[in-house]
Tab-separated table of C-alpha atoms in Angstrom:
chain	number	residue	atom	x	y	z
A	1	UNK	CA	0.000	0.000	0.000
A	2	UNK	CA	2.839	2.372	0.902
A	3	UNK	CA	4.476	1.556	-2.439
A	4	UNK	CA	1.297	2.506	-4.315
A	5	UNK	CA	0.968	5.803	-2.395
A	6	UNK	CA	4.619	6.696	-3.100
A	7	UNK	CA	4.100	6.024	-6.815
A	8	UNK	CA	1.002	8.254	-6.883
A	9	UNK	CA	2.872	11.038	-5.034
A	10	UNK	CA	5.809	10.955	-7.462
A	11	UNK	CA	3.450	11.008	-10.479
A	12	UNK	CA	1.561	14.001	-9.035
A	13	UNK	CA	4.811	15.867	-8.444
A	14	UNK	CA	5.869	15.177	-12.043
A	15	UNK	CA	2.574	16.544	-13.406
A	16	UNK	CA	2.866	19.607	-11.177
A	17	UNK	CA	6.413	20.367	-12.386
A	18	UNK	CA	5.391	19.801	-16.004
A	19	UNK	CA	2.418	22.177	-15.705
A	20	UNK	CA	4.541	24.835	-13.992
A	21	UNK	CA	7.176	24.544	-16.697
A	22	UNK	CA	4.579	24.850	-19.462
A	23	UNK	CA	2.992	27.901	-17.797
A	24	UNK	CA	6.390	29.579	-17.395
A	25	UNK	CA	7.288	28.893	-21.035
A	26	UNK	CA	3.909	30.194	-22.224
A	27	UNK	CA	4.239	33.327	-20.105
A	28	UNK	CA	7.710	33.956	-21.513
A	29	UNK	CA	6.364	33.643	-25.051
A	30	UNK	CA	3.528	36.107	-24.356
A	31	UNK	CA	5.629	38.670	-22.462
A	32	UNK	CA	7.528	41.088	-24.769
A	33	UNK	CA	11.291	40.975	-24.338
A	34	UNK	CA	12.587	44.410	-23.338
A	35	UNK	CA	15.340	45.483	-25.742
A	36	UNK	CA	17.923	48.202	-25.204
A	37	UNK	CA	17.348	51.136	-27.569
A	38	UNK	CA	20.236	53.525	-28.155
A	39	UNK	CA	18.958	57.086	-28.410
A	40	UNK	CA	21.079	60.028	-29.552
A	41	UNK	CA	21.023	61.232	-25.930
A	42	UNK	CA	22.703	57.953	-24.910
A	43	UNK	CA	25.581	58.647	-27.297
A	44	UNK	CA	26.088	62.391	-26.725
A	45	UNK	CA	24.544	63.267	-23.354
A	46	UNK	CA	24.281	67.022	-23.960
A	47	UNK	CA	20.905	66.653	-25.696
A	48	UNK	CA	19.047	68.271	-22.778
A	49	UNK	CA	20.701	71.551	-23.813
A	50	UNK	CA	19.076	71.569	-27.269
A	51	UNK	CA	15.883	71.540	-29.296
A	52	UNK	CA	15.679	70.213	-32.862
A	53	UNK	CA	14.089	70.808	-36.265
A	54	UNK	CA	14.080	67.873	-38.688
A	55	UNK	CA	13.833	67.793	-42.473
A	56	UNK	CA	10.197	66.649	-42.425
A	57	UNK	CA	9.185	69.537	-40.148
A	58	UNK	CA	9.231	67.545	-36.905
A	59	UNK	CA	10.289	69.638	-33.910
A	60	UNK	CA	11.060	68.693	-30.330
A	61	UNK	CA	12.234	70.606	-27.283
A	62	UNK	CA	12.933	67.447	-25.271
A	63	UNK	CA	15.646	65.320	-26.861
A	64	UNK	CA	16.316	62.944	-23.978
A	65	UNK	CA	15.287	59.494	-25.282
A	66	UNK	CA	14.067	61.086	-28.520
A	67	UNK	CA	14.805	59.830	-32.027
A	68	UNK	CA	13.161	59.924	-35.445
A	69	UNK	CA	13.799	57.267	-38.084
A	70	UNK	CA	15.410	58.587	-41.285
A	71	UNK	CA	16.289	61.935	-39.707
A	72	UNK	CA	17.798	61.715	-36.197
A	73	UNK	CA	18.887	58.358	-34.840
A	74	UNK	CA	21.835	56.173	-33.811
A	75	UNK	CA	23.981	54.076	-36.126
A	76	UNK	CA	26.573	51.606	-34.847
A	77	UNK	CA	29.701	51.132	-36.906
A	78	UNK	CA	32.475	48.767	-35.769
A	79	UNK	CA	31.215	48.959	-32.199
A	80	UNK	CA	31.044	52.770	-32.115
A	81	UNK	CA	27.705	54.568	-31.804
A	82	UNK	CA	27.185	57.677	-33.921
A	83	UNK	CA	24.343	60.206	-33.884
A	84	UNK	CA	23.000	60.532	-37.430
A	85	UNK	CA	21.539	63.783	-38.801
A	86	UNK	CA	19.941	63.249	-42.211
A	87	UNK	CA	17.872	65.676	-44.278
A	88	UNK	CA	16.614	65.850	-47.894
A	89	UNK	CA	17.154	68.614	-50.455
A	90	UNK	CA	13.475	69.532	-50.121
A	91	UNK	CA	11.197	69.182	-47.118
A	92	UNK	CA	9.845	71.467	-44.413
A	93	UNK	CA	12.147	74.423	-43.722
A	94	UNK	CA	12.363	77.098	-41.046
A	95	UNK	CA	10.497	80.362	-41.844
A	96	UNK	CA	13.570	82.312	-43.017
A	97	UNK	CA	15.378	79.633	-45.037
A	98	UNK	CA	14.953	77.669	-48.261
A	99	UNK	CA	17.151	74.875	-46.897
A	100	UNK	CA	16.060	71.836	-44.926
A	101	UNK	CA	17.841	70.785	-41.783
A	102	UNK	CA	18.049	68.082	-39.176
A	103	UNK	CA	19.847	70.321	-36.753
A	104	UNK	CA	20.104	71.082	-33.066
A	105	UNK	CA	19.444	74.601	-31.806
A	106	UNK	CA	20.868	75.620	-28.443
A	107	UNK	CA	18.249	76.601	-25.844
A	108	UNK	CA	20.572	79.002	-24.037
A	109	UNK	CA	21.214	82.498	-25.360
A	110	UNK	CA	24.454	84.375	-24.749
A	111	UNK	CA	26.181	87.528	-25.924
A	112	UNK	CA	29.736	87.457	-27.334
A	113	UNK	CA	31.091	89.246	-24.273
A	114	UNK	CA	29.842	86.310	-22.161
A	115	UNK	CA	30.642	83.686	-24.784
A	116	UNK	CA	30.278	79.938	-25.042
A	117	UNK	CA	31.983	76.855	-26.378
A	118	UNK	CA	30.899	74.169	-28.861
A	119	UNK	CA	32.829	71.068	-29.960
A	120	UNK	CA	32.066	68.257	-32.390
A	121	UNK	CA	33.726	65.080	-33.662
A	122	UNK	CA	32.079	64.080	-36.911
A	123	UNK	CA	32.213	62.725	-40.414
A	124	UNK	CA	30.073	63.712	-43.382
A	125	UNK	CA	28.657	60.625	-45.059
A	126	UNK	CA	26.793	62.225	-47.952
A	127	UNK	CA	26.045	65.532	-49.664
A	128	UNK	CA	23.697	66.162	-52.568
A	129	UNK	CA	25.011	64.751	-55.833
A	130	UNK	CA	23.002	67.200	-57.944
A	131	UNK	CA	23.214	70.953	-58.319
A	132	UNK	CA	24.669	73.819	-60.331
A	133	UNK	CA	28.470	73.855	-59.985
A	134	UNK	CA	28.578	77.650	-60.422
A	135	UNK	CA	26.587	78.137	-57.197
A	136	UNK	CA	28.670	78.278	-54.029
A	137	UNK	CA	26.157	76.372	-51.891
A	138	UNK	CA	25.802	73.367	-54.209
A	139	UNK	CA	26.900	69.970	-52.852
A	140	UNK	CA	27.396	71.348	-49.339
A	141	UNK	CA	26.136	71.000	-45.775
A	142	UNK	CA	26.645	73.192	-42.701
A	143	UNK	CA	27.715	71.131	-39.676
A	144	UNK	CA	27.998	73.843	-37.015
A	145	UNK	CA	26.854	77.443	-36.544
A	146	UNK	CA	26.623	80.475	-34.357
A	147	UNK	CA	23.319	82.197	-35.076
A	148	UNK	CA	22.175	85.611	-33.891
A	149	UNK	CA	18.773	85.849	-32.205
A	150	UNK	CA	18.460	89.627	-32.490
A	151	UNK	CA	18.829	92.357	-35.096
A	152	UNK	CA	19.194	90.912	-38.603
A	153	UNK	CA	19.561	87.391	-37.128
A	154	UNK	CA	22.662	86.830	-39.246
A	155	UNK	CA	25.296	84.165	-38.658
A	156	UNK	CA	28.768	85.051	-37.400
A	157	UNK	CA	29.834	81.454	-38.055
A	158	UNK	CA	28.857	78.655	-40.423
A	159	UNK	CA	31.135	75.596	-40.710
A	160	UNK	CA	30.749	73.897	-44.106
A	161	UNK	CA	31.635	70.635	-45.752
A	162	UNK	CA	31.413	70.553	-49.573
A	163	UNK	CA	32.330	67.927	-52.155
A	164	UNK	CA	31.874	68.183	-55.918
A	165	UNK	CA	30.495	65.093	-57.733
A	166	UNK	CA	33.204	62.761	-58.965
A	167	UNK	CA	35.749	64.024	-56.428
A	168	UNK	CA	37.078	61.820	-53.645
A	169	UNK	CA	38.032	64.744	-51.414
A	170	UNK	CA	35.867	67.637	-50.360
A	171	UNK	CA	36.510	70.901	-48.521
A	172	UNK	CA	35.966	72.163	-44.998
A	173	UNK	CA	35.657	75.944	-44.654
A	174	UNK	CA	34.001	78.503	-42.416
A	175	UNK	CA	32.018	81.604	-43.290
A	176	UNK	CA	31.530	84.843	-41.379
A	177	UNK	CA	28.371	86.770	-42.240
A	178	UNK	CA	28.517	90.498	-41.522
A	179	UNK	CA	26.111	92.129	-39.084
A	180	UNK	CA	25.088	94.631	-41.731
A	181	UNK	CA	25.021	98.366	-41.056
A	182	UNK	CA	21.514	99.722	-41.750
A	183	UNK	CA	19.112	97.364	-43.502
A	184	UNK	CA	20.232	93.860	-44.395
A	185	UNK	CA	20.148	94.171	-48.195
A	186	UNK	CA	23.921	94.430	-48.353
A	187	UNK	CA	24.763	91.369	-46.240
A	188	UNK	CA	27.445	88.959	-47.397
A	189	UNK	CA	29.662	86.077	-46.241
A	190	UNK	CA	33.442	86.060	-46.152
A	191	UNK	CA	34.825	82.518	-46.447
A	192	UNK	CA	38.034	80.989	-45.071
A	193	UNK	CA	39.383	77.593	-46.132
A	194	UNK	CA	40.347	75.004	-43.509
A	195	UNK	CA	41.174	72.014	-45.715
A	196	UNK	CA	40.539	72.265	-49.443
A	197	UNK	CA	38.760	75.274	-50.925
A	198	UNK	CA	36.727	78.154	-49.517
A	199	UNK	CA	33.137	79.043	-50.449
A	200	UNK	CA	34.155	81.145	-53.458
A	201	UNK	CA	35.665	78.286	-55.512
A	202	UNK	CA	33.060	77.105	-58.021
A	203	UNK	CA	32.798	75.468	-61.425
A	204	UNK	CA	33.039	77.507	-64.634
A	205	UNK	CA	29.736	76.049	-65.846
A	206	UNK	CA	26.804	74.219	-64.279
A	207	UNK	CA	28.374	70.819	-64.946
A	208	UNK	CA	32.100	71.586	-65.025
A	209	UNK	CA	33.888	71.280	-61.680
A	210	UNK	CA	37.163	72.751	-60.432
A	211	UNK	CA	40.162	70.495	-59.856
A	212	UNK	CA	39.862	68.250	-56.792
A	213	UNK	CA	41.495	69.819	-53.703
A	214	UNK	CA	44.776	68.119	-52.815
A	215	UNK	CA	44.481	68.647	-49.046
A	216	UNK	CA	40.757	67.955	-48.780
A	217	UNK	CA	38.641	65.729	-46.529
A	218	UNK	CA	36.879	62.660	-47.945
A	219	UNK	CA	33.364	61.535	-47.149
A	220	UNK	CA	33.558	59.323	-44.074
A	221	UNK	CA	36.794	60.936	-42.871
A	222	UNK	CA	36.618	62.079	-39.239
A	223	UNK	CA	37.427	65.634	-38.226
A	224	UNK	CA	36.947	67.793	-35.132
A	225	UNK	CA	36.047	71.404	-34.560
A	226	UNK	CA	36.144	73.580	-31.480
A	227	UNK	CA	34.382	76.953	-31.348
A	228	UNK	CA	35.325	78.960	-28.274
A	229	UNK	CA	33.892	82.481	-27.983
A	230	UNK	CA	35.711	84.054	-25.040
A	231	UNK	CA	35.364	87.705	-24.043
A	232	UNK	CA	34.106	88.583	-27.507
A	233	UNK	CA	36.816	86.812	-29.499
A	234	UNK	CA	35.949	83.697	-31.508
A	235	UNK	CA	38.686	81.049	-31.429
A	236	UNK	CA	38.363	78.217	-33.950
A	237	UNK	CA	40.374	74.997	-33.955
A	238	UNK	CA	40.079	72.245	-36.581
A	239	UNK	CA	41.873	68.896	-36.292
A	240	UNK	CA	41.897	65.658	-38.295
A	241	UNK	CA	44.323	62.764	-38.340
A	242	UNK	CA	46.726	63.116	-41.247
A	243	UNK	CA	45.906	66.803	-41.754
A	244	UNK	CA	47.470	69.993	-40.493
A	245	UNK	CA	45.744	71.465	-37.433
A	246	UNK	CA	44.225	74.837	-38.309
A	247	UNK	CA	43.408	77.673	-35.885
A	248	UNK	CA	41.704	81.022	-36.482
A	249	UNK	CA	40.551	84.018	-34.444
A	250	UNK	CA	37.820	86.554	-35.207
A	251	UNK	CA	36.764	89.571	-33.162
A	252	UNK	CA	32.969	89.641	-32.727
A	253	UNK	CA	32.941	93.001	-30.934
A	254	UNK	CA	34.833	95.135	-33.452
A	255	UNK	CA	34.243	94.906	-37.203
A	256	UNK	CA	36.959	94.230	-39.753
A	257	UNK	CA	34.560	95.363	-42.499
A	258	UNK	CA	33.129	98.727	-41.357
A	259	UNK	CA	34.378	100.660	-44.402
A	260	UNK	CA	34.047	100.086	-48.133
A	261	UNK	CA	37.825	99.857	-48.370
A	262	UNK	CA	37.749	96.913	-45.922
A	263	UNK	CA	35.621	94.702	-48.164
A	264	UNK	CA	37.698	91.687	-49.318
A	265	UNK	CA	38.224	91.119	-53.044
A	266	UNK	CA	36.653	87.666	-52.643
A	267	UNK	CA	33.386	89.349	-51.643
A	268	UNK	CA	33.499	91.936	-54.439
A	269	UNK	CA	34.113	89.240	-57.042
A	270	UNK	CA	31.317	87.004	-55.767
A	271	UNK	CA	28.539	89.485	-54.941
A	272	UNK	CA	28.960	92.850	-56.678
A	273	UNK	CA	27.524	91.776	-60.049
A	274	UNK	CA	24.273	90.485	-58.544
A	275	UNK	CA	23.549	92.378	-55.333
A	276	UNK	CA	24.451	95.283	-53.065
A	277	UNK	CA	27.685	94.884	-51.136
A	278	UNK	CA	27.236	96.616	-47.798
A	279	UNK	CA	29.440	97.274	-44.784
A	280	UNK	CA	29.209	95.978	-41.228
A	281	UNK	CA	28.293	97.986	-38.182
A	282	UNK	CA	31.447	99.014	-36.325
A	283	UNK	CA	30.578	96.981	-33.203
A	284	UNK	CA	29.874	93.790	-35.204
A	285	UNK	CA	27.851	91.428	-32.954
A	286	UNK	CA	28.617	93.124	-29.621
A	287	UNK	CA	25.762	92.860	-27.122
A	288	UNK	CA	23.615	90.756	-29.467
A	289	UNK	CA	22.137	87.445	-28.294
A	290	UNK	CA	23.620	84.359	-29.959
A	291	UNK	CA	23.152	80.582	-29.866
A	292	UNK	CA	24.951	77.523	-31.257
A	293	UNK	CA	23.598	75.068	-33.834
A	294	UNK	CA	24.944	71.617	-34.766
A	295	UNK	CA	23.915	68.831	-37.141
A	296	UNK	CA	23.092	68.769	-40.847
A	297	UNK	CA	21.881	72.027	-42.427
A	298	UNK	CA	21.585	71.006	-46.092
A	299	UNK	CA	22.567	73.832	-48.470
A	300	UNK	CA	21.205	72.142	-51.610
A	301	UNK	CA	17.738	73.162	-52.785
A	302	UNK	CA	15.803	73.677	-55.998
A	303	UNK	CA	15.641	77.474	-55.767
A	304	UNK	CA	19.266	78.577	-55.333
A	305	UNK	CA	21.385	75.577	-56.391
A	306	UNK	CA	19.078	73.842	-58.909
A	307	UNK	CA	19.467	70.581	-56.992
A	308	UNK	CA	17.090	67.690	-57.715
A	309	UNK	CA	14.201	67.400	-55.236
A	310	UNK	CA	11.766	64.942	-56.877
A	311	UNK	CA	8.898	67.328	-56.109
A	312	UNK	CA	9.605	67.051	-52.407
A	313	UNK	CA	9.245	63.256	-52.231
A	314	UNK	CA	11.634	62.484	-49.359
A	315	UNK	CA	11.832	58.733	-50.041
A	316	UNK	CA	12.833	59.369	-53.668
A	317	UNK	CA	15.385	61.962	-52.602
A	318	UNK	CA	17.000	59.492	-50.230
A	319	UNK	CA	16.992	56.790	-52.907
A	320	UNK	CA	18.633	59.049	-55.499
A	321	UNK	CA	21.273	60.969	-53.549
A	322	UNK	CA	19.372	64.204	-52.962
A	323	UNK	CA	20.183	64.565	-49.269
A	324	UNK	CA	22.838	65.407	-46.696
A	325	UNK	CA	23.918	63.027	-43.930
A	326	UNK	CA	26.281	63.851	-41.066
A	327	UNK	CA	27.414	61.570	-38.204
A	328	UNK	CA	28.660	62.833	-34.816
A	329	UNK	CA	30.216	60.606	-32.169
A	330	UNK	CA	31.203	63.323	-29.682
A	331	UNK	CA	30.092	66.837	-28.847
A	332	UNK	CA	29.964	69.351	-26.028
A	333	UNK	CA	28.383	72.708	-25.368
A	334	UNK	CA	28.808	75.083	-22.457
A	335	UNK	CA	30.717	78.011	-21.055
A	336	UNK	CA	33.711	79.555	-22.810
A	337	UNK	CA	37.258	78.824	-21.682
A	338	UNK	CA	40.419	80.883	-21.450
A	339	UNK	CA	42.266	80.161	-24.722
A	340	UNK	CA	45.402	78.036	-24.472
A	341	UNK	CA	48.648	79.812	-25.228
């Protein structure tokens, strides 16, 4: 009798274990597995300092754990996470621009006397492959800016990458836009080359390109910039492995272009045949609120560069090379620092 009872007890225990196992397995199948999602704010943790406008018109003021497929997301390459900024040649633009952007805008405002500092480690993966080679903005993207939030709302700094079709190497250069005296009809940019050409080098026809720059930067080649505005002086540093480190300074409190005789020949050659060439107010951007921008501000569009836009169809633009794409793996934004000797 005891033997029979023991057998029954063991059989019951077996059934109980089997049922528990089946229930656990079923529950595991029905419960979603939580996966780890890498957001841009996981890669570069300064995202709480910014808001964003994307190429499809999406905006957000809270970028912690925010991403948007095809515009602002994370890509892993060889174990390294990069923040991707991607934007078509045509989409939804800001009110005062014809160019689309997937670009951060700093929330804080500061005047040049107070200053600020922005850094970025990046590589440009793509620029528009269509456009008019005689137009300075064709085939280019702005990857960092200082933008004024008062007066004419001009830009004392735009950092560009540009590569002509068929070239392996492109150019990195920076532009200074004057804070125009009087109305803004006479505004213009003065361009300075970092590696490769400056903004003024163009083709001699819509489809004929200049010679490839010998000291240029290729798509996918990493470079760094540091923008340090300290006590009204803008200090720029550009570095890239295998390239000469370049440094520049620009006074944002006292104009270099307050008289007609100060206007550079580059500006006269580029602008005088098509528009008014003005002068800058003597105090430049002194006392005027500024903010940083970083990401991909695509300079190709239908209106000014005759770049292909496929009637605004974003999917077709991405399929056919009508977009800009920039990857950042590091960045910082904050207070200015005393320049190193």
